[in-house]
Short mmCIF file of C-alpha atoms in Angstrom, two decimals:
data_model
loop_
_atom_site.label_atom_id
_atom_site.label_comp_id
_atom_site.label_asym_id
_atom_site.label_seq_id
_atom_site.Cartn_x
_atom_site.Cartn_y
_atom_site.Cartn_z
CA UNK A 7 110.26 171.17 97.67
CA UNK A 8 107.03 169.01 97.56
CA UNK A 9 108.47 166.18 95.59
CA UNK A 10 111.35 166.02 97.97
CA UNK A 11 109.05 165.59 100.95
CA UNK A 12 107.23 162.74 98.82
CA UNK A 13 109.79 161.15 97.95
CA UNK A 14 111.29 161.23 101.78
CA UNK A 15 107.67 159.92 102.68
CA UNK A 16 108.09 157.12 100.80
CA UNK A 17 111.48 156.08 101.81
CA UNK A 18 110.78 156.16 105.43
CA UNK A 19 106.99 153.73 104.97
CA UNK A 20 108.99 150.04 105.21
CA UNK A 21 105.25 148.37 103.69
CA UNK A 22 105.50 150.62 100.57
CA UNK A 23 109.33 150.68 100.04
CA UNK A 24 109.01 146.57 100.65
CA UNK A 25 106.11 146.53 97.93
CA UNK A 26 107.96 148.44 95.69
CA UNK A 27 111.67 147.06 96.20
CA UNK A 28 110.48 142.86 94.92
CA UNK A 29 114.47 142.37 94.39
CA UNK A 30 115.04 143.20 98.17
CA UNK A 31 117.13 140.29 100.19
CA UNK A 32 115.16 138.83 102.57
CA UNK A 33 115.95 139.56 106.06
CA UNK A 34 115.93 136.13 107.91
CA UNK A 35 116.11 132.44 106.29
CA UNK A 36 112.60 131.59 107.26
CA UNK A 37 111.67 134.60 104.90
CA UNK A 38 113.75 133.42 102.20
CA UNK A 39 112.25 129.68 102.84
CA UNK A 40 108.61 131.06 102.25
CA UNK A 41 109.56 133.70 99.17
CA UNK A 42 110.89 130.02 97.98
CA UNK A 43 107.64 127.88 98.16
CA UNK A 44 105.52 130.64 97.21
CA UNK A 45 107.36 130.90 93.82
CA UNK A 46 107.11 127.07 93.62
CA UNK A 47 103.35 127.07 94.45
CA UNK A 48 103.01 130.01 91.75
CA UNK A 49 105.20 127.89 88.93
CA UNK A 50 103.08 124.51 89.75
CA UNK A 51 101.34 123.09 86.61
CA UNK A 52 98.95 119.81 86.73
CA UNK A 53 100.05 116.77 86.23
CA UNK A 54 100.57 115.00 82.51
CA UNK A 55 101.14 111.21 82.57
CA UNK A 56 103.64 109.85 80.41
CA UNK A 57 103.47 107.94 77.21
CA UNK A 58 103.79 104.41 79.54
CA UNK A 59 101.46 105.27 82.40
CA UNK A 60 98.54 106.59 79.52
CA UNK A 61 99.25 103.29 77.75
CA UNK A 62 98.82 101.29 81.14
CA UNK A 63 95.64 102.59 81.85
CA UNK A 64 94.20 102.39 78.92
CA UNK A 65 95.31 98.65 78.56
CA UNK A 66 93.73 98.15 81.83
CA UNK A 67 90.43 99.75 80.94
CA UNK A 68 89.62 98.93 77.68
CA UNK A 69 90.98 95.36 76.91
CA UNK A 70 92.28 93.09 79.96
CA UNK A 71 90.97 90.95 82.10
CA UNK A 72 89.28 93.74 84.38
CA UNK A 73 87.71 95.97 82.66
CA UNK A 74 85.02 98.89 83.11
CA UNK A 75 82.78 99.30 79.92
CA UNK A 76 80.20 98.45 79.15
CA UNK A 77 78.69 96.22 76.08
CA UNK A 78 81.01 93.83 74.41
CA UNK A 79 84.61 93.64 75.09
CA UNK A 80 87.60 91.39 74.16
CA UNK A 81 88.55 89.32 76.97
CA UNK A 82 92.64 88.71 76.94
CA UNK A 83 95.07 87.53 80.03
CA UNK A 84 94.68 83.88 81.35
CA UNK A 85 92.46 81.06 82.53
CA UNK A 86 94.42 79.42 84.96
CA UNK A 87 97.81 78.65 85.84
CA UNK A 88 99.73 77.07 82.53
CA UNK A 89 97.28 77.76 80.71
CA UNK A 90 98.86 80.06 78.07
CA UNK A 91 97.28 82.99 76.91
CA UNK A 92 93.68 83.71 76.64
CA UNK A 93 91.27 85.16 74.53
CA UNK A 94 88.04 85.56 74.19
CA UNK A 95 85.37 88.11 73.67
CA UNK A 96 82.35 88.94 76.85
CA UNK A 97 79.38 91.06 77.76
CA UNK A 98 78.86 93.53 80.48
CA UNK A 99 75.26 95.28 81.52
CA UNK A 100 74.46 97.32 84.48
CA UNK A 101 70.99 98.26 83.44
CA UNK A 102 69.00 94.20 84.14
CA UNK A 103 70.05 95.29 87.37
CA UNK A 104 69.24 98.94 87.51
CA UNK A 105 72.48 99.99 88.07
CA UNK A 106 72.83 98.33 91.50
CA UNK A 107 74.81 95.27 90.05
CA UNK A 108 76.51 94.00 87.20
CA UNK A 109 75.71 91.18 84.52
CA UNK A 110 78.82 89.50 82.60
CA UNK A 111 79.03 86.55 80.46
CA UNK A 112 82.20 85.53 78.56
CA UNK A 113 83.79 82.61 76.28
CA UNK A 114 87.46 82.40 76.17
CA UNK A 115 90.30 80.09 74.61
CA UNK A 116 93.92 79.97 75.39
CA UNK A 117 96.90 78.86 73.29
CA UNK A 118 97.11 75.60 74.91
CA UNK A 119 93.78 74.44 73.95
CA UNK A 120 92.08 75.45 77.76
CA UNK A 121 88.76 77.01 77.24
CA UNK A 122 86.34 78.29 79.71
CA UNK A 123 82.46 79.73 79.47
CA UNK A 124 81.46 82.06 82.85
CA UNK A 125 78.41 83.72 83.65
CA UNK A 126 77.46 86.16 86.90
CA UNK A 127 75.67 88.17 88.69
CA UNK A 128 76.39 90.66 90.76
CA UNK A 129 74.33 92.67 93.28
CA UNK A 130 75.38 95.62 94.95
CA UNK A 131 73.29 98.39 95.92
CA UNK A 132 74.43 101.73 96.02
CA UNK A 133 75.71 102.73 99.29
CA UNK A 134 75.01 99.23 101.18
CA UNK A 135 76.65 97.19 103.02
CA UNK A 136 75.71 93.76 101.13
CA UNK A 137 76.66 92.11 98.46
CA UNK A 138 75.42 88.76 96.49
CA UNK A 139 76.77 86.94 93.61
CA UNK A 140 75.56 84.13 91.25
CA UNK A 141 77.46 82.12 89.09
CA UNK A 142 77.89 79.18 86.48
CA UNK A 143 80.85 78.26 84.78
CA UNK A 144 82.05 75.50 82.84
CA UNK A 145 85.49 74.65 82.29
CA UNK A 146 88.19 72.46 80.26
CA UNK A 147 91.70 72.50 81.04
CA UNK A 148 93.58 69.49 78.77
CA UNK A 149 96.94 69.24 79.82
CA UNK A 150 97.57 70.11 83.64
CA UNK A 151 100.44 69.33 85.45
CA UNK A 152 101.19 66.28 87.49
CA UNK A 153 104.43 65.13 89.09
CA UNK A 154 103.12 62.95 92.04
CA UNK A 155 102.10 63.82 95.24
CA UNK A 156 104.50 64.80 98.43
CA UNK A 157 107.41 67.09 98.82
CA UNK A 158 109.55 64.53 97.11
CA UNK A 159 108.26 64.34 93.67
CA UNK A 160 111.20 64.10 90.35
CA UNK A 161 110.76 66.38 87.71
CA UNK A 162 111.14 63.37 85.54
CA UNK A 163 108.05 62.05 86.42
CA UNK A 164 106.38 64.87 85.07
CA UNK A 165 102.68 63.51 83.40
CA UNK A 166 99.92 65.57 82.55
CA UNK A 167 95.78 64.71 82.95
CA UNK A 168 92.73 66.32 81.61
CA UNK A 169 90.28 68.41 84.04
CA UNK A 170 86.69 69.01 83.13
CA UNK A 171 84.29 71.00 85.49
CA UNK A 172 81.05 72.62 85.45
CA UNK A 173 79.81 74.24 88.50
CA UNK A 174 77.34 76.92 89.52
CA UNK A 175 76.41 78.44 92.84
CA UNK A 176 76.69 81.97 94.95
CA UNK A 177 78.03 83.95 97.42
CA UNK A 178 76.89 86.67 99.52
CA UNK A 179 78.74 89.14 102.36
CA UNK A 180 78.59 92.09 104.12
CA UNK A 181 80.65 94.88 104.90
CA UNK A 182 80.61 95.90 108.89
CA UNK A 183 83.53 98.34 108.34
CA UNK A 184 85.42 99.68 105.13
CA UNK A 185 87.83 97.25 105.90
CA UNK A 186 86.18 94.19 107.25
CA UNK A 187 84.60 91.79 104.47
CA UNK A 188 82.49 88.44 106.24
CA UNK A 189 80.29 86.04 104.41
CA UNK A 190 79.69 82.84 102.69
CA UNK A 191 78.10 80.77 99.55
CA UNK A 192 77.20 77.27 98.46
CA UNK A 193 78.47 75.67 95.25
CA UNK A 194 77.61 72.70 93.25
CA UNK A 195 80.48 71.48 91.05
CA UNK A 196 81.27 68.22 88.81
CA UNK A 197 84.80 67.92 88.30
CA UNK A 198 86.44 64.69 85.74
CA UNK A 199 89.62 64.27 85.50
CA UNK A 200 90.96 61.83 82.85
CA UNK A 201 93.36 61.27 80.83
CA UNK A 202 96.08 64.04 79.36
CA UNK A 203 95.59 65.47 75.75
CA UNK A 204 99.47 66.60 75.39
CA UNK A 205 102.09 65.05 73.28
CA UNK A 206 104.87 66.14 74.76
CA UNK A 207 104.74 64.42 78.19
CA UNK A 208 102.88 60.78 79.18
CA UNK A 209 99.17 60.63 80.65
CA UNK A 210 99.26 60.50 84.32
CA UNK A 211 97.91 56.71 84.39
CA UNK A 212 101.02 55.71 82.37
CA UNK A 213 103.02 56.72 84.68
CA UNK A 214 100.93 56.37 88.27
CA UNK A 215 98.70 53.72 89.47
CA UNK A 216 95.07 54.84 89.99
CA UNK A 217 96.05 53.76 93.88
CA UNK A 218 98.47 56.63 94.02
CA UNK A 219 96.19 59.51 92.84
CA UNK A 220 93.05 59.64 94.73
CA UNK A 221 90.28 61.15 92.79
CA UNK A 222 91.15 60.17 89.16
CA UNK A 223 88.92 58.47 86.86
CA UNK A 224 86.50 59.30 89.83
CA UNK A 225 82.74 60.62 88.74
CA UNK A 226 82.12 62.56 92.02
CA UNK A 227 79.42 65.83 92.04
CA UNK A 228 80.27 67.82 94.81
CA UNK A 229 78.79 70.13 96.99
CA UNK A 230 80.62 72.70 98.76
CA UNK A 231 80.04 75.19 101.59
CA UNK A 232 82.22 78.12 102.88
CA UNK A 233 82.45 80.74 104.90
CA UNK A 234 84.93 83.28 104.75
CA UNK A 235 86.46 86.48 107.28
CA UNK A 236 88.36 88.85 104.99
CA UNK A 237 90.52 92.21 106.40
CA UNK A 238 91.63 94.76 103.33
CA UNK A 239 93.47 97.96 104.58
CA UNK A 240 95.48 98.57 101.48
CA UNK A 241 96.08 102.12 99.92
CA UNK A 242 95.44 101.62 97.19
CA UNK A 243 94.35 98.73 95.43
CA UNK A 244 97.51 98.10 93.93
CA UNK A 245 99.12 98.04 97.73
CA UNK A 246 101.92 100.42 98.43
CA UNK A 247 101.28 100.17 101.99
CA UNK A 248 98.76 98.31 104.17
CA UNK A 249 97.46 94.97 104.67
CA UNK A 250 94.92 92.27 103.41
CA UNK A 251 94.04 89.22 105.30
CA UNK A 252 91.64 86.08 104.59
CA UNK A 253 90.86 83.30 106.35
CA UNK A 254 88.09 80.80 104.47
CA UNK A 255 86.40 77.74 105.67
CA UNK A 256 85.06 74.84 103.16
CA UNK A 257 83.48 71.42 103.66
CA UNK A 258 83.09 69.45 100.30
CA UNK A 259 80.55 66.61 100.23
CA UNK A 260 80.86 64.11 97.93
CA UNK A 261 77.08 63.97 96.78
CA UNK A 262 77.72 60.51 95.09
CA UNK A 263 79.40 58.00 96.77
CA UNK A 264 80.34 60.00 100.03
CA UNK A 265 84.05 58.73 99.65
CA UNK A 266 85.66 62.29 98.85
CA UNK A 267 83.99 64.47 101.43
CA UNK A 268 86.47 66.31 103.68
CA UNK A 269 87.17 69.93 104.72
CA UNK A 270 89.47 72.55 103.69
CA UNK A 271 90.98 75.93 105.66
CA UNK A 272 92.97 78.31 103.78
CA UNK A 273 94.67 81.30 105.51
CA UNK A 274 96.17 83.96 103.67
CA UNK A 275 97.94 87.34 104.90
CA UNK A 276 99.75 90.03 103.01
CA UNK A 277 101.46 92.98 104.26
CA UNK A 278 102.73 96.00 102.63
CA UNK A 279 105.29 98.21 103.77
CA UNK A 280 105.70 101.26 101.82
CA UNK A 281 108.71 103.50 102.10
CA UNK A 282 109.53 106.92 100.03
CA UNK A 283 106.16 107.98 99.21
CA UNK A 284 105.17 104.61 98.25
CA UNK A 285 108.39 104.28 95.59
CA UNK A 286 109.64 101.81 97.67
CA UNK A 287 107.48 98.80 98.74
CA UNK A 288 108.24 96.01 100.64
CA UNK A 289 105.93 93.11 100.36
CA UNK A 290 105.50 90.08 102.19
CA UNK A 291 102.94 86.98 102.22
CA UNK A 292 102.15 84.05 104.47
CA UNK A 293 99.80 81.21 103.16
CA UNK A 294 98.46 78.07 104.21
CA UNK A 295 95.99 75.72 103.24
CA UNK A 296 94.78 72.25 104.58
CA UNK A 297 92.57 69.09 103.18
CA UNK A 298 91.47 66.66 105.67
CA UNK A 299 89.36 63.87 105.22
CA UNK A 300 87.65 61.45 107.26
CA UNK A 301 88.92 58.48 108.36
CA UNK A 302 88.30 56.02 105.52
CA UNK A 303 87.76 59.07 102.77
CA UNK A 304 90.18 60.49 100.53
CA UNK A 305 90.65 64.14 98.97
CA UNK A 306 90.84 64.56 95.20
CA UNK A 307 94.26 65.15 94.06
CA UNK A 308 93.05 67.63 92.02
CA UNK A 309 91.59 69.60 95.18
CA UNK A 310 94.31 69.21 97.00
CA UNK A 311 97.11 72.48 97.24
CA UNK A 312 99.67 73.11 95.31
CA UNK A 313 102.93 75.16 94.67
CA UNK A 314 105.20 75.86 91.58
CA UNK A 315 104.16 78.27 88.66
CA UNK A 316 103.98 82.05 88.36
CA UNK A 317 102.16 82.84 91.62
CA UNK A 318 103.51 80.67 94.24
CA UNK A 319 107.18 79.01 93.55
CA UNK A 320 108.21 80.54 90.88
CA UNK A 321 111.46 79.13 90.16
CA UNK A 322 109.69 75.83 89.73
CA UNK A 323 106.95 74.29 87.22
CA UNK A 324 103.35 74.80 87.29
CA UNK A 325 102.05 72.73 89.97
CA UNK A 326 105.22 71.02 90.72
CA UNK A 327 103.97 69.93 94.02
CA UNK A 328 101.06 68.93 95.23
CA UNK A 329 99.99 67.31 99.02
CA UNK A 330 96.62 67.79 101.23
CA UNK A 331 98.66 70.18 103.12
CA UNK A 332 100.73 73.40 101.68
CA UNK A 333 102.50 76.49 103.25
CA UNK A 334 103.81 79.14 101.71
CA UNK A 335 106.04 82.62 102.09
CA UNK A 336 107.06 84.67 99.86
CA UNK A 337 108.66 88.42 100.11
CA UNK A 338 109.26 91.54 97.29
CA UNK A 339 111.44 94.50 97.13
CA UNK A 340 109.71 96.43 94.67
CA UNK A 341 111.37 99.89 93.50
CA UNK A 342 109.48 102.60 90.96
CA UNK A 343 111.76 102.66 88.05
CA UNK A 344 109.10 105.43 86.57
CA UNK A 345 105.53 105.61 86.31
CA UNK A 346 103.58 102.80 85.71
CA UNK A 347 106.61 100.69 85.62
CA UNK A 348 107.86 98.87 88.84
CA UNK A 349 111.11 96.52 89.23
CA UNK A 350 110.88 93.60 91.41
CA UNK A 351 113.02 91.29 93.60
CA UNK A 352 111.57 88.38 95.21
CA UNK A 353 112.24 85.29 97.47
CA UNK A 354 109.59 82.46 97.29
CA UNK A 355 109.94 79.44 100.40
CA UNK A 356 107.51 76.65 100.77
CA UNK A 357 106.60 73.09 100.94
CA UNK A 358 103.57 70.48 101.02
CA UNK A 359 103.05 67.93 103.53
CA UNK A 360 101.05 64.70 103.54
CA UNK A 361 100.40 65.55 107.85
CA UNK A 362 99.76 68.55 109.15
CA UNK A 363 102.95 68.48 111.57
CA UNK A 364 104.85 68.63 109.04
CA UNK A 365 103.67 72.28 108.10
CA UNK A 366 107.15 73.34 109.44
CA UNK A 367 110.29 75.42 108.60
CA UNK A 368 112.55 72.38 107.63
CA UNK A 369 113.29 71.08 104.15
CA UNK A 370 111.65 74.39 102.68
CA UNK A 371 111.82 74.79 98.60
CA UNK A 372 112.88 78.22 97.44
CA UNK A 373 113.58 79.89 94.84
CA UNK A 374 114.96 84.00 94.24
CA UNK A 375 114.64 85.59 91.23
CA UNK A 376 113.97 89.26 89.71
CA UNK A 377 110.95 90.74 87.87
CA UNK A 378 109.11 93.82 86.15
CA UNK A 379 105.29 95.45 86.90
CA UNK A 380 103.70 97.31 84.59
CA UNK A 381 101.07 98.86 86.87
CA UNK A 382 98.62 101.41 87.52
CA UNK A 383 97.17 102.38 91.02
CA UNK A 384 94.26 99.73 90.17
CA UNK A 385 96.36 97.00 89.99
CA UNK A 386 99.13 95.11 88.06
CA UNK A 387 98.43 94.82 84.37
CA UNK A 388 100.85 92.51 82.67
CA UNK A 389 103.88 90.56 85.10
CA UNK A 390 107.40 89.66 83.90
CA UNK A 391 109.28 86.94 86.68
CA UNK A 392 112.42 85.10 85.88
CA UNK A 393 113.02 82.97 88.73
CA UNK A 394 116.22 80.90 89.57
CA UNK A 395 118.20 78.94 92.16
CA UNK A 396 115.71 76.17 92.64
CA UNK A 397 116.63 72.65 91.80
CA UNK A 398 113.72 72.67 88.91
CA UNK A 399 116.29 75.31 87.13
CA UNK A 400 115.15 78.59 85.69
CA UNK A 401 112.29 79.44 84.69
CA UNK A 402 110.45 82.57 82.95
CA UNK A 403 106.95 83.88 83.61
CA UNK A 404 105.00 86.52 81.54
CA UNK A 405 101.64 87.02 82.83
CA UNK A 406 98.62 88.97 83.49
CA UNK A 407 97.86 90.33 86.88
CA UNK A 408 99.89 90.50 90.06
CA UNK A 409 101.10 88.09 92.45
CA UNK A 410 100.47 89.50 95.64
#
């Protein structure tokens, strides 16, 4: 008789029939909706990258352009644009600066014969606000581009010269906000440009009169001042949604005959528009620069803006255009296609000008085309672009780094 009033005890207590009944139906949806992500929370296991997104980031911290060791490290990506690729070996050290900076020197060569030496500094104390930065560098580039200057220039009059600089100077900002970025630096550089060490196109003087291209065979030491206003919102560095703007002021003074002083202003803004947790991204940028001299003074042509190549028109050639004054717009639909692996289309419009007024929507050169990312959340660490529908023809771009 007792064990029939226990058991009856038990039947009739709903908290210890539930507790012992686990394959009971739920009684309402919203029940069966929790049992649900309960099991799911129970079942979750921590995340393993795949074979890609592990070779990604080690790629982009052990042996690119960016990287975070210290002590000796091969330096690999490129010098400049058309350049080919680079290598080169550098050297990193925190402790000269206690840990509140960052020493770096490097020597690198590309394919094409471009070579480059760079030295900095870098000061940044823990948790401040400041920052300042020294610098010297000294640079050859053998064979760059020229096609003339103006929005009208032929392909066949493609030429090439040879640019020699070495420069030194530094920089210093602060940080108001995490997102606001002002400052400003001085820098004293000696550029020469001469004639073109390639052998598959002409020299530029064999094809141009010195009259036409301001600034070559010139032996002008400049020194040039800038200040600079800088907005970064993104999240995260490589953007999936956010913004980054820049707008940066800089008078060069011709320290030896005065003839190529003049000022340049370069605005750039980038927005990011993320959709589907950030698999879906779409990407947009506005830039424009502009060189203007005094009356009677001239600006380098080798100073002067340009567009064409893998980060500005990329259906076109390396520096296929080139005018005092340049705008640009370009826009991305990028799609994950897995991790560390993004697929890219992309419409590039833009022109140069030899006025300012003529910075307008009319006559624009564009180009569409399709590309690949192979990415982590740092950044973009090699670039694949084939670009097309331009009047230059098609043209294919694999590269280190992102575009925008």
């Amino acid at each position: 008789m007792r064990s029939v009033v226990v058991a009856l005890a038990l039947s009739l207590a709903p908290g210890v029939a539930h507790a012992q009944s686990p394959a009971e139906e739920p009684a309402t949806r919203a029940e069966a909706l929790r049992a649900e992500r309960e099991a799911k929370a129970n079942a979750l296991e921590p995340y393993t990258p795949n074979a890609l997104e592990r070779g990604m980031s080690l790629l982009e911290s052990r042996g690119l352009f960016l990287i975070a060791r210290e002590g000796f490290f091969p330096k690999l990506g490129s010098l400049t644009t058309g350049s080919g690729f680079a290598y080169g070996v550098g050297y990193r050290d925190r402790d000269l600066l206690r840990h509140s900076g960052i020493v770096e020197v490097f020597a690198a060569a590309s394919l094409q014969k471009y070579w480059a030496l760079d030295a900095r500094a870098l000061f940044t104390p823990p948790q401040s606000r400041y920052y300042a930065e020294a610098f010297a560098r000294r640079r050859e580039y053998p064979s760059e581009d020229f096609f003339g200057l103006g929005p009208d220039t032929r392909r066949a009059d493609r030429t090439n010269f040879m640019l020699r600089q070495t420069s030194g100077g530094g920089r210093a900002g602060i940080r108001p906000t995490r997102w606001l970025l002002t400052g400003g630096g001085v820098e004293f550089f000696a550029p020469r440009a001469s004639r073109g060490r390639s052998s598959d196109v002409p020299s530029v003087e064999e094809v141009f009169s010195p009259g036409t291209v301001p600034g070559l065979w010139s032996r002008a030491n400049f020194l040039r001042t800038h200040a600079f206003l800088e907005v970064d919102y993104r999240e995260p560095r490589n953007a999936r949604r956010g913004g980054w703007y820049r707008l940066d002021f800089s008078h060069f003074n011709d320290r030896t005959s005065g003839q190529f002083t003049f000022d340049r202003v370069d605005a750039d803004v980038r927005q990011y528009i993320g959709m589907l947790a950030g698999r879906r991204i779409i990407a947009l940028r506005g830039w424009v620069s502009s060189a203007v001299a005094d009356d009677g003074r001239q600006v380098p042509f080798y100073l002067m803006p340009y567009l064409g190549g893998n980060d500005t028109l990329r259906g076109f050639r390396e520096y296929r255009f080139r005018a005092p004054h340049a705008m640009l717009l370009q826009a991305e639909y990028r799609w994950e296609v897995w991790s560390a692996l993004d697929a890219a289309l992309f419409y590039d419009a833009g022109k140069v000008a030899f006025s300012r007024r003529h910075l307008n929507f009319d006559d624009l050169q564009s180009d569409y085309g399709f590309g690949f990312r192979f990415n982590t959340d740092n950044g973009v660490v090699m670039r694949i672009d084939a670009g097309f529908g331009s009047r230059d023809g098609k043209h294919l771009y694999i590269t280190f780094g992102g575009v925008f």
